[in-house]
Amino acid sequence: MTHMEATHAIPHPGVHEAHHEGSGFWRGYVFSTDHKVIGLQYGFTALCFLLFGFFLMLMMRWQIGHPGQPVPIMGPVLEKVLGQVASRGIMSPDLYNSFGAMHGTIMVFMAIVPLAFAAFGNYLVPLMIGAPDMAFPRVNMASYQAYVLGGLIMFTSFFIPGGAAQAGWTSYSPLATSIPTNGQTFWIVGMVLLITSSLLGAVNVIATIIQLRAPGMTWMRLPFFVWAQFVTAFLLLLAFPPLEAAALMQLMDKVAHTSFFLPTGLAIGGTLANVSGGGSPLLWQHLFWFLAHPEVYVLILPAMGIVAEIIANNTRKSIWGYKSLVYSILTLGFLSFIVWAHHMYLTGMGTRISTFFQTTTMIISIPSVVILTCLFMSLWGGSIRFNTPMLFVMAFLPMFGIGGLTGLPLGFSYSDLHLHDTYYVIAHFHYIVAPGTIFALFAGIYYWFPKITGRTMDEFWGRVHFWLSLVFMNLIFQPMFAQGMAGMLRRMSDGGANYSAATLGPDVSGGLSSRILHLNIFILWAAVGLGIAQVPFILNFFWSIKHGKPAGSDNPWQATTLEWQTPTPPPHGNFATPPQVYRGPYEYSVPGHDRDFTPQNEPEKA
Amino acid sequence: MDIPYTVELRPDTGLYNAKVGIWLFLASEVMLFGALFSAYILLRVGAPEGYWPHGWLNVPLGTANTLVLITSSITTVLAWVSLKANQFGRFKLFHAITLLCALVFVGIKSFEYHDKFVHYEFTLKNGKFADGHMVENKLKQDGNSFTGYAVIRGHVVEDERELYDLNAHKAPAHEDIRIDGAQIAKMGNYGPWHNTYTAIYFTLTGLHALHVIGGAIVIGFLWGPGSKLWETDPERFTNRIEISGLFWHFVDLIWIFLFPVLYLL
Amino acid sequence: MSKNENHPATAHSVRGYLIVYVALIVGTILTVWASFIHFPSREINIVVALVIAGTKGSLVAAYFMHLISERKMIYSVLSCTAIFFTGLMALTLWALHDFPSLTVTH
Ligand code: HEM
Ligand SMILES: [Cu+2]
């Protein structure tokens, strides 16, 4: 076989069974070194965490909507499992803080990153570049194990005395260090493991892309998804270590009573803290945001990669401006390292440094706009197939647009003075990560499902899932812009009711009006709706694994990239024969070709 | 399909996989220590005038440890050269020295750590400061008050800053001093909690020591049971020695900066 | 390709390594010696020590770690790292020393 047929029926006599990994449950599913199995492990674990993080948020939304009232249905369960902090089924402020901090941590570090980078990256990158596996399969396994261990430690921390960390996913010192319970220590240790996992994954992905591209797969023939993963991996590789350093220092502050982040004269609860002092609270913020700004791009870039693949496939034409996309994403990755202090305008930084960070922040929005524009332009003149993955992708574009544009006012220190730490910020970044990234991830799941299982997910229920999610997402997050602009702060366990009443009195104008506060109840039910909207997805997902409509071919979407030119599911070693690449990634509807797609490994006709 | 370029070089990059991997890993290590060095600079610049310690560490021991690590670096590179020249016996010898050096380094380091833990500073109720190594500790603490007594070998100063710049203030002769519990307002040893200098000192050197130990374990494995690979796949084994060597040199390189920054400046 | 021919491992490179070794030892002695000299200001001591450490570090990286004859790909990765490393240090320090006027510290 000089090249593989683009579409063939599922049984593959050509595949060498001998290449299958040593069988057995443990080797095959738990301690596997096969990138596809590890990708699926990551995906499954991360989806569980995603659901768990969502559940925490639902409890919190109830508490904000109806402060001090027992949580229906779950209240007694919380009391049973967590005890005092949820007595009579009411969430105490401490528990609210724990749930809030852990919601953020879980969603960012244990759900979206593992799903977007580790799961999709692991499964797809080697397939797309024509490699038999990742460069370091055993490191890959270690990465997953570190992730599971970190996740377990985080999860366990809910059940220790005093509960999980309470200082927000940002864990600012001295707050984080001075809360007397052990939740923060668990958080730090968990984070160190999660960071280790990401670093190992990043080394692996970069080395794989540099070293294992199939013959003919030049850099400019890489699918955009691979570029996105490449840049993402670099962000993780170089931005995470400073947070690891900061975490070690916070750990020292917590267990060895050092004062890295504790200033001289620190008073806790009215008395002078027994610490040596001399530390710098702002140092934590710098090291944290040095990671956390690149981290927001870690959350979004893989999503953009998925979107580009699906758009090209479903418009049946090449991506508009492939080179601009590649250079934009490289610029984006590079610049994302020098904008971080736009999260710190309110820390009293001087005008010069703040001007610097405002400038870089505005510059970085240019490549984002270029990418979004290219993706929009790609739709132009295409004969678009509106299947479920494409619907999610079509929704991604405007949702990401809303998220990105609302970031601009935050990027100017003057307007950020008002908006900082309000629900406006919450709405801004959720528009990017929830209806943005998560929609792209859903699209990816629907799109690559047939490659993994040989069956397609149900279209009808996919559409139900899509429309309900789209509506409820917007009902949840759109009102938050209004709340934030009205001055409602985030991280208030009663949604700001008390705060508003205490400072201004109920009738004084300028306090939060009851209309703003009532939106909390509206959002609560929208969130419940969003939860219910996921039921069709979950059922569809599990049902389709066994009973979905057979895909009928290895390449049901008639795609050009290499992952579709393998048997289904791809065997250990991926390709029956080492692929040779002859062309760019998006040769759709090329005039003069007999079909409307030309796979990357199809040789030029003589 | 087997994974390509595990041993042979990929033509367009001129590298084998592990070489790319280790350099990526080292890049992340640079950022890790970079953040800690930033913290060091910041804490140092932020310390009030006269309160950044000078001369607290034992320079001869630090110098010795620097030389030990440099020596281990040259033996590491020679071990790899020996394999390249097909001299397995010399490889064994050179890496044995590397491992020995690692052991000496960790030994000296633990001695230095111990020295800090038995070194105490007392803030006395008369406003003076007593400072020295604990000889006999018969103190009992109850809240903020102390009973019993302690004997230290050290000295008493009027101004705490004299304890900070040991290069400028030549300490008076050390003698055994008895301190009664009733005299003590506050006391503590020179552990990481003592001030921001000891904090960053213990964190930086502790993290570095973990790297030394980790590196020694890897090299030890390759020197012992792992060296069987030499018989079946010598090139791959040589590569492993090169990779572990790169890590070891990096650990040496970090120390080259830690030594002046913590001991001399 | 059956051999890693990128680094010659001949006798004269062993001599090269030994020269570097001696240079490192001399550097160590030099830096200790320089630290006992009282320059007009402590800043000079700091600069001298860092220059020596930088030289020693470069020797290790260039010769022991073969950076002097490494591949382009490695150089690219390390240049990015160097830039971000500098950015992290410089911007953090700058940010923490640029206060609005009238800020009270300590
Ligand atoms: C397109 C240009 C963007 C600009 C100008 C921008 C600007 C900002 C600024 C200035 C803040 C800080 C607001 C404050 O705390 O007062 C912020 C917060 C945030 N942004 Fe963006 N952003 C952009 C895109 C993104 C993207 C792509 C993501 C990806 C997920 C993202 C995620 C976040 C997150 C998670 C936060 C909240 C951090 C927290 O917990 O405080 N942003 N954004
Ligand atoms: Cu940001």
mmCIF file of N, CA, C and O in Angstrom, chain A residues 87 90 140 317 449-450 573:
data_model
loop_
_atom_site.group_PDB
_atom_site.id
_atom_site.type_symbol
_atom_site.label_atom_id
_atom_site.label_comp_id
_atom_site.label_asym_id
_atom_site.label_seq_id
_atom_site.Cartn_x
_atom_site.Cartn_y
_atom_site.Cartn_z
ATOM 1 N N SER A 87 -25.167 23.113 58.182
ATOM 2 C CA SER A 87 -26.171 22.656 59.129
ATOM 3 C C SER A 87 -27.560 23.114 58.680
ATOM 4 O O SER A 87 -27.727 24.211 58.138
ATOM 5 N N ILE A 90 -28.292 24.562 55.087
ATOM 6 C CA ILE A 90 -27.996 25.925 54.635
ATOM 7 C C ILE A 90 -26.488 26.042 54.404
ATOM 8 O O ILE A 90 -25.690 25.600 55.223
ATOM 9 N N ASN A 140 3.939 10.238 29.346
ATOM 10 C CA ASN A 140 2.537 10.538 29.123
ATOM 11 C C ASN A 140 1.664 9.895 30.198
ATOM 12 O O ASN A 140 0.785 10.525 30.778
ATOM 13 N N LYS A 317 -14.446 24.069 2.337
ATOM 14 C CA LYS A 317 -13.445 24.881 1.664
ATOM 15 C C LYS A 317 -12.287 25.133 2.619
ATOM 16 O O LYS A 317 -12.400 24.917 3.829
ATOM 17 N N PHE A 449 -16.249 11.799 17.714
ATOM 18 C CA PHE A 449 -16.875 10.596 18.272
ATOM 19 C C PHE A 449 -16.838 9.415 17.290
ATOM 20 O O PHE A 449 -16.454 8.299 17.676
ATOM 21 N N PRO A 450 -17.175 9.618 16.023
ATOM 22 C CA PRO A 450 -17.171 8.483 15.079
ATOM 23 C C PRO A 450 -15.783 7.888 14.884
ATOM 24 O O PRO A 450 -15.652 6.695 14.597
ATOM 25 N N GLY A 573 -0.318 2.046 17.587
ATOM 26 C CA GLY A 573 0.606 2.363 16.499
ATOM 27 C C GLY A 573 -0.028 3.188 15.403
ATOM 28 O O GLY A 573 0.654 3.667 14.511
#
